[in-house]
Amino acid sequence: MNKLMRFVVLVMGCAFAGSAFAASHVDEVWTCKLNEGKEIEAVHAANSEWVKHVNGATDVGEVSSATAESIVGDQEIFYFVDRYPSLAAYAAVKEYLDSDTGKAAMEAIESNFEDIFDCTSNRLYKFTPN
């Protein structure tokens, strides 16, 4: 990822944080690309479904997600920024998603993801107020 894109992701993460900087949290940032013929609105709908399911299936505090889209440049590339209240919450969600129960529950949601977009990389950031 070039310097400009890193800056955009960082600024977007800070904007997404808003008043949440009052406490530590972790953000997982996914780099994704729309599949040919798909629209970003389908990404928003699928992501909302994922957030609703994760929050209903786990008891880790509120997990949220935002989609960062290019205004200029390659508009097929976008980012998900998934916000977890703590590293422990992140680990608990990942444990659930890797469990047999989580895999079965997420099967339809994830197959919809695969139809709409492909994510090639992710990073986990910890935000701590200074």
Coordinates of C-alpha atoms in Angstrom, one line a residue:
M1 CA 0.0 0.0 0.0
N2 CA 1.5 3.3 -1.0
K3 CA 2.0 6.2 1.5
L4 CA -1.1 8.1 0.3
M5 CA -3.4 5.0 0.8
R6 CA -1.9 4.5 4.3
F7 CA -2.6 8.1 5.1
V8 CA -6.2 7.8 3.9
V9 CA -6.7 4.6 5.9
L10 CA -5.3 6.3 9.0
V11 CA -7.4 9.4 8.6
M12 CA -10.5 7.3 7.9
G13 CA -9.7 5.3 11.1
C14 CA -9.4 8.5 13.1
A15 CA -12.6 9.9 11.7
F16 CA -14.4 6.6 12.4
A17 CA -13.1 6.8 16.0
G18 CA -14.8 10.1 16.8
S19 CA -15.5 10.2 20.5
A20 CA -14.4 6.6 20.9
F21 CA -10.8 7.7 21.5
A22 CA -11.8 8.0 25.1
A23 CA -10.9 4.3 25.5
S24 CA -8.6 1.9 23.8
H25 CA -9.9 -0.2 21.0
V26 CA -8.6 -2.3 18.1
D27 CA -9.5 -1.9 14.4
E28 CA -9.0 -4.6 11.8
V29 CA -8.6 -3.0 8.4
W30 CA -9.3 -5.2 5.3
T31 CA -8.2 -4.3 1.8
C32 CA -10.8 -5.5 -0.7
K33 CA -11.9 -5.3 -4.3
L34 CA -15.3 -5.3 -5.8
N35 CA -16.0 -8.2 -8.2
E36 CA -16.9 -7.2 -11.7
G37 CA -20.4 -6.0 -12.1
K38 CA -21.0 -5.5 -8.4
E39 CA -21.9 -2.2 -6.7
I40 CA -20.7 -0.8 -3.4
E41 CA -24.3 -0.8 -2.1
A42 CA -24.1 -4.6 -2.0
V43 CA -21.0 -4.3 0.1
H44 CA -22.8 -2.1 2.6
A45 CA -25.7 -4.5 2.9
A46 CA -23.5 -7.5 3.3
N47 CA -21.3 -5.8 5.9
S48 CA -24.4 -4.7 7.9
E49 CA -25.6 -8.3 8.0
W50 CA -22.1 -9.4 9.2
V51 CA -22.1 -6.7 12.0
K52 CA -25.7 -7.6 13.1
H53 CA -24.8 -11.3 13.3
V54 CA -21.5 -10.9 15.2
N55 CA -23.2 -8.6 17.7
G56 CA -26.1 -11.0 18.2
A57 CA -23.9 -14.1 18.5
T58 CA -21.2 -12.8 20.8
D59 CA -21.2 -10.9 24.0
V60 CA -18.1 -8.8 23.7
G61 CA -19.5 -5.3 23.6
E62 CA -20.3 -3.5 20.5
V63 CA -18.5 -4.5 17.3
S64 CA -18.9 -2.0 14.5
S65 CA -17.7 -1.7 10.9
A66 CA -17.2 1.1 8.3
T67 CA -16.5 0.9 4.6
A68 CA -13.9 3.3 3.2
E69 CA -14.3 4.0 -0.5
S70 CA -12.1 5.9 -2.9
I71 CA -13.3 9.3 -4.1
V72 CA -10.5 9.6 -6.6
G73 CA -8.6 6.7 -8.1
D74 CA -9.5 3.0 -8.4
Q75 CA -13.1 2.8 -7.1
E76 CA -13.1 -1.0 -7.2
I77 CA -10.7 -1.0 -4.2
F78 CA -12.3 -0.3 -0.7
Y79 CA -11.5 -1.0 2.9
F80 CA -13.4 -2.4 5.8
V81 CA -12.5 -1.1 9.2
D82 CA -14.0 -3.4 11.9
R83 CA -13.9 -1.9 15.4
Y84 CA -13.6 -4.1 18.5
P85 CA -13.8 -2.7 22.0
S86 CA -10.6 -4.5 23.0
L87 CA -8.1 -7.1 21.9
A88 CA -9.9 -9.6 24.0
A89 CA -13.2 -8.8 22.2
Y90 CA -11.4 -9.3 18.9
A91 CA -10.0 -12.6 19.9
A92 CA -13.4 -13.8 21.2
V93 CA -15.1 -12.9 17.9
K94 CA -12.4 -14.6 15.9
E95 CA -12.7 -17.7 18.2
Y96 CA -16.5 -17.7 17.5
L97 CA -16.0 -17.3 13.8
D98 CA -13.6 -20.2 13.7
S99 CA -15.9 -22.5 15.8
D100 CA -18.2 -25.0 14.2
T101 CA -21.2 -23.0 15.4
G102 CA -19.8 -19.7 13.9
K103 CA -18.8 -21.3 10.6
A104 CA -22.3 -22.8 10.2
A105 CA -24.0 -19.5 11.0
M106 CA -21.7 -17.5 8.8
E107 CA -21.8 -19.8 5.8
A108 CA -24.6 -17.8 3.9
I109 CA -23.1 -14.4 4.9
E110 CA -19.6 -15.4 3.7
S111 CA -20.8 -16.9 0.5
N112 CA -22.6 -13.6 -0.3
F113 CA -19.2 -11.8 0.5
E114 CA -17.4 -14.1 -2.1
D115 CA -20.0 -13.2 -4.7
I116 CA -19.6 -9.4 -4.2
F117 CA -15.9 -8.8 -3.3
D118 CA -12.5 -10.3 -2.6
C119 CA -10.3 -9.2 0.4
T120 CA -6.6 -9.8 -0.1
S121 CA -5.0 -8.5 3.1
N122 CA -5.8 -7.2 6.6
R123 CA -4.0 -5.5 9.5
L124 CA -4.9 -5.1 13.1
Y125 CA -4.3 -1.7 14.8
K126 CA -4.5 -0.8 18.4
F127 CA -5.6 2.7 19.2
T128 CA -4.7 4.1 22.6
P129 CA -5.5 7.6 23.8
N130 CA -2.5 9.7 24.8

